[in-house]
Amino acid sequence: MKHNTFLWFFTVFSLFVSLIFARPWWKDAVFYEIFVRSFYDSNGDGIGDLQGIIQKLDYLTNLGVNAIWLMPIHPSPSYHGYDVLDYTSVNPQYGTMEDFEKLLEEAHKRGVRVIIDLVLNHTSSSHPWFIKSSKKDPTYDEFYIWRKDITESGWGRPWGGGSKWDVWIRNSSREEYYYAAFWSGMPDLNHRNQKVKEEVYKFTKFWLDKGVDGFRLDAIRYLIETGPGKGQADTEETISWFEEYNQFVKSVNPNAVLVGEVWTDNRTVSRYYSTNGIMDLCFDFDRSGAFLSSDKNNIVRAYLTQKRYTAPADFYAPFLANHDVFRAMNQLGNNEKLARLAAVCLLTATGTPFLYYGEEIGISQIENGDDKYKRTPLPWTTDKKRNYGFTTGRPWFQMYVANKKVNVESQIKDKNSLLSLYRKLIHIRKNFPEFRSENLEIIPNNNPNLLVYKRTEGENTSWVLINFSGDKEDIDVPQLENKQLQNLITDRKITIKKGVKISGLDFLILKEI
Protein backbone atom coordinates (compact mmCIF):
# COMPACT_ATOMS: atom_id res chain seq x y z
CA MET A 1 0.00 0.00 0.00
CA LYS A 2 2.81 2.41 0.88
CA HIS A 3 4.49 1.62 -2.42
CA ASN A 4 1.28 2.39 -4.36
CA THR A 5 0.78 5.65 -2.46
CA PHE A 6 4.34 6.71 -3.21
CA LEU A 7 3.94 5.77 -6.87
CA TRP A 8 0.70 7.78 -7.09
CA PHE A 9 2.29 10.79 -5.41
CA PHE A 10 5.36 10.58 -7.64
CA THR A 11 3.21 10.38 -10.79
CA VAL A 12 1.08 13.37 -9.79
CA PHE A 13 4.16 15.37 -8.77
CA SER A 14 5.91 14.54 -12.06
CA LEU A 15 2.86 15.63 -14.02
CA PHE A 16 2.68 18.87 -12.02
CA VAL A 17 6.37 19.61 -12.65
CA SER A 18 6.04 18.85 -16.35
CA LEU A 19 3.08 21.24 -16.66
CA ILE A 20 4.89 23.99 -14.80
CA PHE A 21 8.14 23.72 -16.70
CA ALA A 22 6.89 22.53 -20.09
CA ARG A 23 7.86 24.74 -22.98
CA PRO A 24 4.76 26.66 -24.16
CA TRP A 25 3.59 25.33 -27.51
CA TRP A 26 3.51 28.76 -29.14
CA LYS A 27 7.27 29.13 -28.84
CA ASP A 28 7.56 26.37 -31.45
CA ALA A 29 4.70 27.60 -33.62
CA VAL A 30 4.53 29.25 -37.01
CA PHE A 31 1.22 31.13 -37.25
CA TYR A 32 -0.78 31.86 -40.40
CA GLU A 33 -3.27 34.73 -40.31
CA ILE A 34 -6.48 33.99 -42.22
CA PHE A 35 -9.18 36.40 -43.32
CA VAL A 36 -11.90 33.76 -43.66
CA ARG A 37 -13.86 35.75 -46.25
CA SER A 38 -10.89 35.69 -48.64
CA PHE A 39 -9.22 32.33 -48.07
CA TYR A 40 -11.29 29.73 -49.93
CA ASP A 41 -14.99 29.47 -50.83
CA SER A 42 -16.39 25.94 -50.52
CA ASN A 43 -19.98 26.55 -51.65
CA GLY A 44 -19.78 28.98 -54.57
CA ASP A 45 -21.39 32.02 -52.94
CA GLY A 46 -18.23 34.09 -53.47
CA ILE A 47 -17.38 34.28 -49.77
CA GLY A 48 -14.63 32.29 -48.10
CA ASP A 49 -15.86 30.07 -45.30
CA LEU A 50 -14.92 27.67 -42.52
CA GLN A 51 -15.44 24.62 -44.70
CA GLY A 52 -13.05 26.20 -47.17
CA ILE A 53 -10.35 26.35 -44.50
CA ILE A 54 -11.01 22.70 -43.62
CA GLN A 55 -10.49 21.74 -47.27
CA LYS A 56 -7.17 23.62 -47.36
CA LEU A 57 -5.72 22.43 -44.04
CA ASP A 58 -3.40 20.01 -45.83
CA TYR A 59 -2.00 22.92 -47.85
CA LEU A 60 -1.17 24.68 -44.59
CA THR A 61 0.41 21.63 -42.98
CA ASN A 62 2.47 20.99 -46.12
CA LEU A 63 3.66 24.58 -45.88
CA GLY A 64 4.72 23.78 -42.31
CA VAL A 65 2.20 25.97 -40.51
CA ASN A 66 1.15 24.54 -37.15
CA ALA A 67 -1.09 27.35 -35.87
CA ILE A 68 -3.72 29.53 -37.51
CA TRP A 69 -5.23 32.82 -36.42
CA LEU A 70 -8.73 33.48 -37.71
CA MET A 71 -9.71 37.11 -38.07
CA PRO A 72 -13.16 37.81 -36.56
CA ILE A 73 -15.64 34.99 -37.14
CA HIS A 74 -18.55 36.53 -35.23
CA PRO A 75 -21.71 38.04 -36.75
CA SER A 76 -21.12 41.65 -37.76
CA PRO A 77 -22.69 44.33 -39.96
CA SER A 78 -19.28 44.91 -41.59
CA TYR A 79 -17.32 42.75 -44.03
CA HIS A 80 -14.29 42.72 -41.69
CA GLY A 81 -16.06 41.69 -38.50
CA TYR A 82 -14.33 44.01 -36.03
CA ASP A 83 -17.69 45.43 -34.91
CA VAL A 84 -19.22 42.41 -33.22
CA LEU A 85 -22.96 41.73 -32.90
CA ASP A 86 -22.78 38.48 -30.94
CA TYR A 87 -19.69 37.13 -29.19
CA THR A 88 -20.90 33.53 -28.95
CA SER A 89 -22.06 32.91 -32.53
CA VAL A 90 -20.47 32.32 -35.91
CA ASN A 91 -21.01 34.68 -38.83
CA PRO A 92 -23.60 32.81 -40.95
CA GLN A 93 -21.73 33.90 -44.11
CA TYR A 94 -18.82 31.76 -42.88
CA GLY A 95 -20.88 28.74 -41.83
CA THR A 96 -22.33 27.27 -38.66
CA MET A 97 -21.05 26.50 -35.20
CA GLU A 98 -20.89 22.88 -36.33
CA ASP A 99 -18.55 23.96 -39.15
CA PHE A 100 -16.34 25.72 -36.62
CA GLU A 101 -16.28 22.69 -34.35
CA LYS A 102 -15.35 20.53 -37.35
CA LEU A 103 -12.54 22.93 -38.22
CA LEU A 104 -11.18 22.62 -34.68
CA GLU A 105 -11.41 18.84 -34.86
CA GLU A 106 -9.67 18.57 -38.24
CA ALA A 107 -6.99 21.12 -37.34
CA HIS A 108 -6.18 19.41 -34.06
CA LYS A 109 -5.97 16.05 -35.84
CA ARG A 110 -3.17 17.55 -37.90
CA GLY A 111 -1.41 19.13 -34.94
CA VAL A 112 -2.57 22.62 -35.93
CA ARG A 113 -3.63 25.01 -33.16
CA VAL A 114 -6.45 27.51 -33.75
CA ILE A 115 -6.78 30.95 -32.19
CA ILE A 116 -9.53 33.45 -32.93
CA ASP A 117 -9.76 37.22 -32.88
CA LEU A 118 -11.47 38.70 -29.86
CA VAL A 119 -12.47 42.35 -30.03
CA LEU A 120 -12.79 43.50 -26.43
CA ASN A 121 -12.39 47.26 -26.76
CA HIS A 122 -15.70 47.89 -28.51
CA THR A 123 -18.81 46.31 -30.02
CA SER A 124 -20.99 47.18 -32.97
CA SER A 125 -23.41 50.06 -32.37
CA SER A 126 -26.06 47.51 -33.43
CA HIS A 127 -25.14 45.12 -30.62
CA PRO A 128 -28.11 44.44 -28.30
CA TRP A 129 -26.03 45.69 -25.37
CA PHE A 130 -25.60 49.11 -26.97
CA ILE A 131 -29.22 49.38 -28.04
CA LYS A 132 -30.34 48.62 -24.48
CA SER A 133 -27.74 50.97 -23.03
CA SER A 134 -28.93 53.79 -25.28
CA LYS A 135 -32.40 53.27 -23.79
CA LYS A 136 -31.01 53.34 -20.24
CA ASP A 137 -31.94 49.76 -19.52
CA PRO A 138 -30.79 49.39 -15.88
CA THR A 139 -28.77 46.26 -16.63
CA TYR A 140 -26.88 47.81 -19.55
CA ASP A 141 -26.98 51.51 -18.61
CA GLU A 142 -23.24 51.66 -17.89
CA PHE A 143 -21.98 49.09 -20.42
CA TYR A 144 -20.60 51.99 -22.48
CA ILE A 145 -19.01 55.38 -21.73
CA TRP A 146 -21.60 58.15 -21.75
CA ARG A 147 -21.35 61.93 -21.24
CA LYS A 148 -24.18 64.42 -20.97
CA ASP A 149 -21.88 67.29 -21.84
CA ILE A 150 -18.64 67.12 -23.84
CA THR A 151 -17.52 70.74 -23.57
CA GLU A 152 -14.68 69.52 -21.34
CA SER A 153 -14.22 66.17 -23.10
CA GLY A 154 -12.67 67.00 -26.46
CA TRP A 155 -10.19 64.16 -26.35
CA GLY A 156 -9.53 63.43 -30.02
CA ARG A 157 -8.34 60.11 -31.44
CA PRO A 158 -5.86 58.21 -29.22
CA TRP A 159 -3.36 58.13 -32.10
CA GLY A 160 -3.84 61.82 -33.01
CA GLY A 161 -5.29 63.52 -36.07
CA GLY A 162 -8.80 64.72 -36.85
CA SER A 163 -10.97 66.89 -34.64
CA LYS A 164 -10.69 66.75 -30.86
CA TRP A 165 -14.43 65.98 -30.78
CA ASP A 166 -14.30 62.98 -33.14
CA VAL A 167 -14.49 60.34 -30.41
CA TRP A 168 -17.72 61.66 -28.85
CA ILE A 169 -20.86 60.68 -30.75
CA ARG A 170 -24.33 62.06 -30.11
CA ASN A 171 -26.98 59.40 -29.49
CA SER A 172 -30.48 60.73 -30.17
CA SER A 173 -32.23 57.99 -28.17
CA ARG A 174 -30.37 58.66 -24.94
CA GLU A 175 -29.68 62.32 -25.75
CA GLU A 176 -26.09 61.87 -24.58
CA TYR A 177 -22.66 61.34 -26.11
CA TYR A 178 -20.85 58.02 -26.18
CA TYR A 179 -17.13 57.43 -26.54
CA ALA A 180 -15.95 55.61 -29.69
CA ALA A 181 -12.19 55.65 -30.23
CA PHE A 182 -12.37 54.16 -33.73
CA TRP A 183 -15.63 55.37 -35.28
CA SER A 184 -19.29 55.88 -34.44
CA GLY A 185 -20.19 52.29 -35.37
CA MET A 186 -17.81 50.92 -32.72
CA PRO A 187 -18.73 52.29 -29.27
CA ASP A 188 -16.16 51.51 -26.58
CA LEU A 189 -17.21 49.20 -23.78
CA ASN A 190 -16.92 50.45 -20.21
CA HIS A 191 -14.44 47.97 -18.76
CA ARG A 192 -14.65 49.52 -15.31
CA ASN A 193 -18.09 47.98 -15.10
CA GLN A 194 -18.07 44.62 -13.33
CA LYS A 195 -21.04 43.42 -15.41
CA VAL A 196 -19.06 44.00 -18.61
CA LYS A 197 -16.16 42.04 -17.17
CA GLU A 198 -18.48 39.16 -16.29
CA GLU A 199 -19.79 39.08 -19.86
CA VAL A 200 -16.27 39.11 -21.29
CA TYR A 201 -15.23 36.24 -19.04
CA LYS A 202 -18.39 34.36 -19.98
CA PHE A 203 -17.80 34.45 -23.75
CA THR A 204 -14.07 33.88 -23.29
CA LYS A 205 -14.83 30.66 -21.41
CA PHE A 206 -17.40 29.74 -24.08
CA TRP A 207 -14.71 29.63 -26.79
CA LEU A 208 -12.10 27.98 -24.59
CA ASP A 209 -14.63 25.26 -23.77
CA LYS A 210 -15.19 24.84 -27.50
CA GLY A 211 -11.50 24.01 -27.81
CA VAL A 212 -9.85 27.14 -29.22
CA ASP A 213 -6.17 27.36 -28.33
CA GLY A 214 -6.18 31.05 -27.45
CA PHE A 215 -6.96 34.51 -28.73
CA ARG A 216 -5.51 37.32 -30.73
CA LEU A 217 -6.70 40.39 -28.81
CA ASP A 218 -7.47 43.41 -30.94
CA ALA A 219 -6.49 46.99 -30.09
CA ILE A 220 -5.76 46.24 -26.44
CA ARG A 221 -3.96 49.57 -25.87
CA TYR A 222 -7.27 51.40 -25.73
CA LEU A 223 -9.26 49.29 -23.28
CA ILE A 224 -9.58 51.73 -20.33
CA GLU A 225 -9.18 55.50 -20.64
CA THR A 226 -8.30 57.96 -17.90
CA GLY A 227 -8.40 61.18 -19.90
CA PRO A 228 -7.40 62.81 -23.20
CA GLY A 229 -4.11 62.21 -24.98
CA LYS A 230 -1.80 59.85 -23.09
CA GLY A 231 -4.72 58.79 -20.93
CA GLN A 232 -6.37 57.12 -23.91
CA ALA A 233 -3.78 54.38 -24.43
CA ASP A 234 -1.64 51.98 -22.40
CA THR A 235 -3.01 53.04 -19.02
CA GLU A 236 -2.10 51.20 -15.84
CA GLU A 237 -5.76 50.20 -15.48
CA THR A 238 -5.64 48.59 -18.91
CA ILE A 239 -2.53 46.59 -18.10
CA SER A 240 -3.94 45.52 -14.71
CA TRP A 241 -7.19 44.45 -16.37
CA PHE A 242 -5.33 42.20 -18.77
CA GLU A 243 -3.20 40.73 -16.00
CA GLU A 244 -6.41 39.57 -14.30
CA TYR A 245 -7.81 38.43 -17.64
CA ASN A 246 -4.68 36.35 -18.27
CA GLN A 247 -5.15 34.65 -14.89
CA PHE A 248 -8.75 33.86 -15.74
CA VAL A 249 -7.88 32.42 -19.16
CA LYS A 250 -5.12 30.24 -17.68
CA SER A 251 -7.51 29.01 -14.98
CA VAL A 252 -9.75 27.66 -17.75
CA ASN A 253 -6.94 26.41 -20.00
CA PRO A 254 -3.31 26.79 -18.83
CA ASN A 255 -2.13 26.16 -22.40
CA ALA A 256 -4.18 28.91 -24.03
CA VAL A 257 -2.17 31.70 -25.65
CA LEU A 258 -2.93 35.43 -25.54
CA VAL A 259 -1.51 37.44 -28.43
CA GLY A 260 -1.78 41.20 -28.02
CA GLU A 261 -2.02 43.84 -30.71
CA VAL A 262 -0.17 46.82 -29.26
CA TRP A 263 0.49 48.84 -32.39
CA THR A 264 3.38 51.02 -31.28
CA ASP A 265 7.09 50.85 -30.49
CA ASN A 266 8.58 48.06 -28.39
CA ARG A 267 9.28 50.37 -25.45
CA THR A 268 5.52 50.46 -24.88
CA VAL A 269 4.91 46.89 -26.07
CA SER A 270 7.27 45.62 -23.36
CA ARG A 271 4.89 46.95 -20.67
CA TYR A 272 2.48 44.17 -21.60
CA TYR A 273 4.98 41.57 -20.43
CA SER A 274 5.13 40.35 -16.84
CA THR A 275 6.43 37.25 -15.17
CA ASN A 276 2.97 37.11 -13.58
CA GLY A 277 1.43 37.03 -17.05
CA ILE A 278 -0.25 39.77 -19.09
CA MET A 279 0.22 38.85 -22.75
CA ASP A 280 2.08 35.72 -23.87
CA LEU A 281 3.06 37.34 -27.16
CA CYS A 282 2.81 40.82 -28.63
CA PHE A 283 3.34 41.72 -32.27
CA ASP A 284 6.68 43.31 -33.08
CA PHE A 285 5.88 46.33 -35.24
CA ASP A 286 9.45 47.62 -34.95
CA ARG A 287 10.92 44.58 -36.66
CA SER A 288 8.15 44.54 -39.27
CA GLY A 289 9.26 47.96 -40.46
CA ALA A 290 12.92 47.00 -40.25
CA PHE A 291 12.57 43.75 -42.20
CA LEU A 292 10.60 45.48 -44.98
CA SER A 293 13.11 48.33 -45.17
CA SER A 294 15.69 45.87 -46.58
CA ASP A 295 18.26 47.88 -44.66
CA LYS A 296 20.91 46.22 -42.51
CA ASN A 297 21.23 49.13 -40.10
CA ASN A 298 17.48 49.27 -39.44
CA ILE A 299 17.38 45.57 -38.66
CA VAL A 300 20.42 45.73 -36.36
CA ARG A 301 18.93 48.73 -34.58
CA ALA A 302 15.60 46.92 -34.07
CA TYR A 303 17.32 43.94 -32.46
CA LEU A 304 19.63 46.02 -30.26
CA THR A 305 16.81 48.32 -29.14
CA GLN A 306 14.65 45.34 -28.22
CA LYS A 307 17.33 44.17 -25.77
CA ARG A 308 16.97 47.37 -23.73
CA TYR A 309 13.57 46.34 -22.45
CA THR A 310 12.54 43.86 -19.78
CA ALA A 311 10.57 41.46 -21.97
CA PRO A 312 12.45 38.41 -23.28
CA ALA A 313 13.23 38.18 -26.99
CA ASP A 314 10.59 35.54 -27.65
CA PHE A 315 7.81 37.76 -26.27
CA TYR A 316 7.97 39.88 -29.43
CA ALA A 317 6.23 38.10 -32.32
CA PRO A 318 7.75 39.07 -35.69
CA PHE A 319 5.71 39.52 -38.87
CA LEU A 320 6.03 41.28 -42.21
CA ALA A 321 2.54 42.62 -42.90
CA ASN A 322 -1.04 42.11 -41.79
CA HIS A 323 -4.60 43.10 -42.67
CA ASP A 324 -4.10 46.75 -41.66
CA VAL A 325 -1.10 47.67 -43.84
CA PHE A 326 -0.11 47.42 -47.48
CA ARG A 327 0.94 43.96 -48.56
CA ALA A 328 4.58 43.10 -47.92
CA MET A 329 5.23 42.76 -51.65
CA ASN A 330 4.00 46.31 -52.22
CA GLN A 331 6.20 47.65 -49.44
CA LEU A 332 9.12 45.85 -51.09
CA GLY A 333 8.52 47.52 -54.44
CA ASN A 334 7.22 44.24 -55.96
CA ASN A 335 10.78 42.94 -55.91
CA GLU A 336 10.71 39.17 -55.44
CA LYS A 337 14.37 39.01 -54.43
CA LEU A 338 13.70 41.43 -51.60
CA ALA A 339 10.63 39.38 -50.67
CA ARG A 340 12.89 36.33 -50.35
CA LEU A 341 15.27 38.21 -48.05
CA ALA A 342 12.34 39.45 -45.95
CA ALA A 343 11.15 35.85 -45.59
CA VAL A 344 14.62 34.85 -44.36
CA CYS A 345 14.62 37.70 -41.83
CA LEU A 346 11.18 36.66 -40.57
CA LEU A 347 11.68 32.91 -40.31
CA THR A 348 15.18 32.98 -38.83
CA ALA A 349 14.18 35.64 -36.27
CA THR A 350 13.67 35.29 -32.53
CA GLY A 351 10.07 34.99 -31.41
CA THR A 352 7.01 33.28 -32.87
CA PRO A 353 6.56 34.31 -36.53
CA PHE A 354 3.21 35.23 -38.09
CA LEU A 355 2.54 34.98 -41.84
CA TYR A 356 -0.30 36.85 -43.50
CA TYR A 357 -2.28 34.68 -45.91
CA GLY A 358 -0.88 34.91 -49.44
CA GLU A 359 2.43 36.35 -48.29
CA GLU A 360 4.05 33.02 -49.07
CA ILE A 361 3.22 33.39 -52.79
CA GLY A 362 3.97 37.10 -52.99
CA ILE A 363 0.47 38.54 -53.24
CA SER A 364 0.44 42.26 -53.93
CA GLN A 365 -2.46 44.74 -54.04
CA ILE A 366 -3.81 47.80 -55.73
CA GLU A 367 -2.51 50.63 -53.57
CA ASN A 368 -5.87 51.98 -52.54
CA GLY A 369 -6.61 53.34 -49.06
CA ASP A 370 -9.65 51.08 -48.70
CA ASP A 371 -8.64 48.20 -46.42
CA LYS A 372 -10.51 45.72 -48.63
CA TYR A 373 -7.58 45.87 -51.07
CA LYS A 374 -5.31 44.52 -48.32
CA ARG A 375 -7.68 41.57 -47.81
CA THR A 376 -8.47 40.35 -51.33
CA PRO A 377 -9.26 36.68 -52.16
CA LEU A 378 -6.38 34.21 -52.38
CA PRO A 379 -5.53 32.90 -55.88
CA TRP A 380 -5.23 29.11 -55.80
CA THR A 381 -4.91 28.28 -59.51
CA THR A 382 -3.88 29.83 -62.82
CA ASP A 383 -7.46 29.89 -64.17
CA LYS A 384 -8.45 33.54 -64.41
CA LYS A 385 -11.86 32.70 -65.90
CA ARG A 386 -12.67 30.66 -62.80
CA ASN A 387 -11.53 33.29 -60.33
CA TYR A 388 -8.14 31.67 -59.87
CA GLY A 389 -9.74 28.76 -58.03
CA PHE A 390 -11.02 30.88 -55.12
CA THR A 391 -14.72 30.43 -55.90
CA THR A 392 -17.07 29.06 -58.55
CA GLY A 393 -19.29 32.08 -57.96
CA ARG A 394 -18.66 35.80 -58.05
CA PRO A 395 -15.91 36.81 -55.57
CA TRP A 396 -17.08 39.07 -52.75
CA PHE A 397 -14.39 41.55 -53.81
CA GLN A 398 -12.30 41.98 -56.92
CA MET A 399 -9.27 39.71 -57.21
CA TYR A 400 -5.89 41.19 -58.01
CA VAL A 401 -3.17 38.97 -59.43
CA ALA A 402 0.01 40.77 -60.48
CA ASN A 403 1.25 38.00 -62.79
CA LYS A 404 0.52 34.41 -63.78
CA LYS A 405 2.97 33.03 -61.19
CA VAL A 406 1.17 34.52 -58.20
CA ASN A 407 -0.97 31.54 -57.29
CA VAL A 408 -0.55 28.42 -55.19
CA GLU A 409 -0.81 25.92 -58.07
CA SER A 410 2.10 27.38 -60.04
CA GLN A 411 4.41 27.80 -57.09
CA ILE A 412 3.85 24.35 -55.60
CA LYS A 413 5.29 22.92 -58.84
CA ASP A 414 8.29 25.26 -58.89
CA LYS A 415 11.13 24.33 -56.53
CA ASN A 416 12.58 27.84 -56.94
CA SER A 417 9.34 29.68 -56.13
CA LEU A 418 8.77 31.99 -53.18
CA LEU A 419 6.35 29.41 -51.78
CA SER A 420 9.04 26.71 -51.94
CA LEU A 421 11.42 29.02 -50.08
CA TYR A 422 8.84 29.64 -47.35
CA ARG A 423 8.30 25.90 -47.01
CA LYS A 424 12.06 25.31 -46.76
CA LEU A 425 12.56 28.07 -44.19
CA ILE A 426 9.70 26.82 -42.02
CA HIS A 427 11.16 23.31 -42.23
CA ILE A 428 14.52 24.66 -41.08
CA ARG A 429 12.90 26.52 -38.20
CA LYS A 430 10.99 23.46 -37.04
CA ASN A 431 13.91 21.04 -37.32
CA PHE A 432 16.80 23.06 -35.88
CA PRO A 433 16.21 24.28 -32.31
CA GLU A 434 18.59 27.24 -32.54
CA PHE A 435 16.05 28.99 -34.79
CA ARG A 436 13.39 28.73 -32.07
CA SER A 437 15.60 29.98 -29.26
CA GLU A 438 15.94 33.45 -27.73
CA ASN A 439 19.61 33.57 -28.68
CA LEU A 440 20.53 35.79 -31.61
CA GLU A 441 23.90 37.51 -31.80
CA ILE A 442 24.57 40.20 -34.39
CA ILE A 443 28.10 39.78 -35.76
CA PRO A 444 29.64 43.21 -36.48
CA ASN A 445 31.20 43.82 -39.89
CA ASN A 446 32.21 46.89 -41.85
CA ASN A 447 30.08 46.22 -44.93
CA PRO A 448 26.91 48.37 -44.78
CA ASN A 449 25.02 45.87 -46.94
CA LEU A 450 25.85 42.60 -45.21
CA LEU A 451 23.87 41.42 -42.18
CA VAL A 452 25.37 38.52 -40.25
CA TYR A 453 23.92 36.90 -37.14
CA LYS A 454 24.41 33.72 -35.19
CA ARG A 455 21.63 31.56 -33.76
CA THR A 456 22.45 29.19 -30.92
CA GLU A 457 20.72 26.71 -28.63
CA GLY A 458 22.90 24.45 -26.50
CA GLU A 459 25.42 22.81 -28.82
CA ASN A 460 23.48 23.82 -31.94
CA THR A 461 24.81 26.80 -33.91
CA SER A 462 23.76 28.26 -37.25
CA TRP A 463 24.68 31.41 -39.12
CA VAL A 464 22.58 33.70 -41.30
CA LEU A 465 24.31 35.94 -43.84
CA ILE A 466 22.19 38.33 -45.92
CA ASN A 467 23.39 40.63 -48.73
CA PHE A 468 21.05 43.60 -49.22
CA SER A 469 23.20 44.96 -52.04
CA GLY A 470 22.43 44.26 -55.69
CA ASP A 471 26.09 43.33 -56.20
CA LYS A 472 28.12 40.32 -55.17
CA GLU A 473 29.86 40.99 -51.88
CA ASP A 474 32.80 39.43 -50.04
CA ILE A 475 32.90 39.16 -46.29
CA ASP A 476 35.35 37.73 -43.80
CA VAL A 477 33.80 35.81 -40.93
CA PRO A 478 36.83 34.44 -39.05
CA GLN A 479 34.62 32.33 -36.76
CA LEU A 480 33.53 30.26 -39.78
CA GLU A 481 36.94 29.56 -41.24
CA ASN A 482 37.97 25.89 -41.47
CA LYS A 483 34.72 24.71 -39.93
CA GLN A 484 32.55 22.01 -41.40
CA LEU A 485 29.27 23.66 -42.39
CA GLN A 486 26.03 22.62 -43.99
CA ASN A 487 24.12 24.95 -46.28
CA LEU A 488 20.60 24.43 -44.94
CA ILE A 489 18.95 25.59 -48.17
CA THR A 490 20.91 23.34 -50.56
CA ASP A 491 21.87 20.67 -47.97
CA ARG A 492 25.44 20.79 -49.29
CA LYS A 493 28.40 20.50 -46.93
CA ILE A 494 31.08 23.15 -47.30
CA THR A 495 34.28 24.36 -45.64
CA ILE A 496 35.21 28.03 -45.75
CA LYS A 497 38.95 28.62 -46.07
CA LYS A 498 38.87 32.41 -46.09
CA GLY A 499 36.03 34.82 -46.80
CA VAL A 500 32.52 34.24 -48.05
CA LYS A 501 31.10 35.42 -51.36
CA ILE A 502 27.38 36.20 -51.49
CA SER A 503 25.55 37.10 -54.68
CA GLY A 504 23.52 40.30 -54.89
CA LEU A 505 20.24 40.22 -52.97
CA ASP A 506 21.01 36.72 -51.75
CA PHE A 507 21.64 34.90 -48.48
CA LEU A 508 23.25 31.91 -46.83
CA ILE A 509 22.04 29.85 -43.88
CA LEU A 510 24.94 27.75 -42.59
CA LYS A 511 24.87 25.20 -39.79
CA GLU A 512 27.97 24.11 -37.91
CA ILE A 513 28.34 20.33 -38.04
PDB file of C-alpha atoms in Angstrom, residues 63 91 181 213 248 299 337 348 440 470:
ATOM      1  CA  LEU A  63       3.659  24.577 -45.880  1.00  0.00           C
ATOM      2  CA  ASN A  91     -21.008  34.681 -38.832  1.00  0.00           C
ATOM      3  CA  ALA A 181     -12.188  55.648 -30.228  1.00  0.00           C
ATOM      4  CA  ASP A 213      -6.171  27.364 -28.325  1.00  0.00           C
ATOM      5  CA  PHE A 248      -8.749  33.860 -15.739  1.00  0.00           C
ATOM      6  CA  ILE A 299      17.385  45.570 -38.655  1.00  0.00           C
ATOM      7  CA  LYS A 337      14.370  39.008 -54.435  1.00  0.00           C
ATOM      8  CA  THR A 348      15.175  32.977 -38.829  1.00  0.00           C
ATOM      9  CA  LEU A 440      20.534  35.794 -31.605  1.00  0.00           C
ATOM     10  CA  GLY A 470      22.427  44.255 -55.687  1.00  0.00           C
TER      11      GLY A 470
END
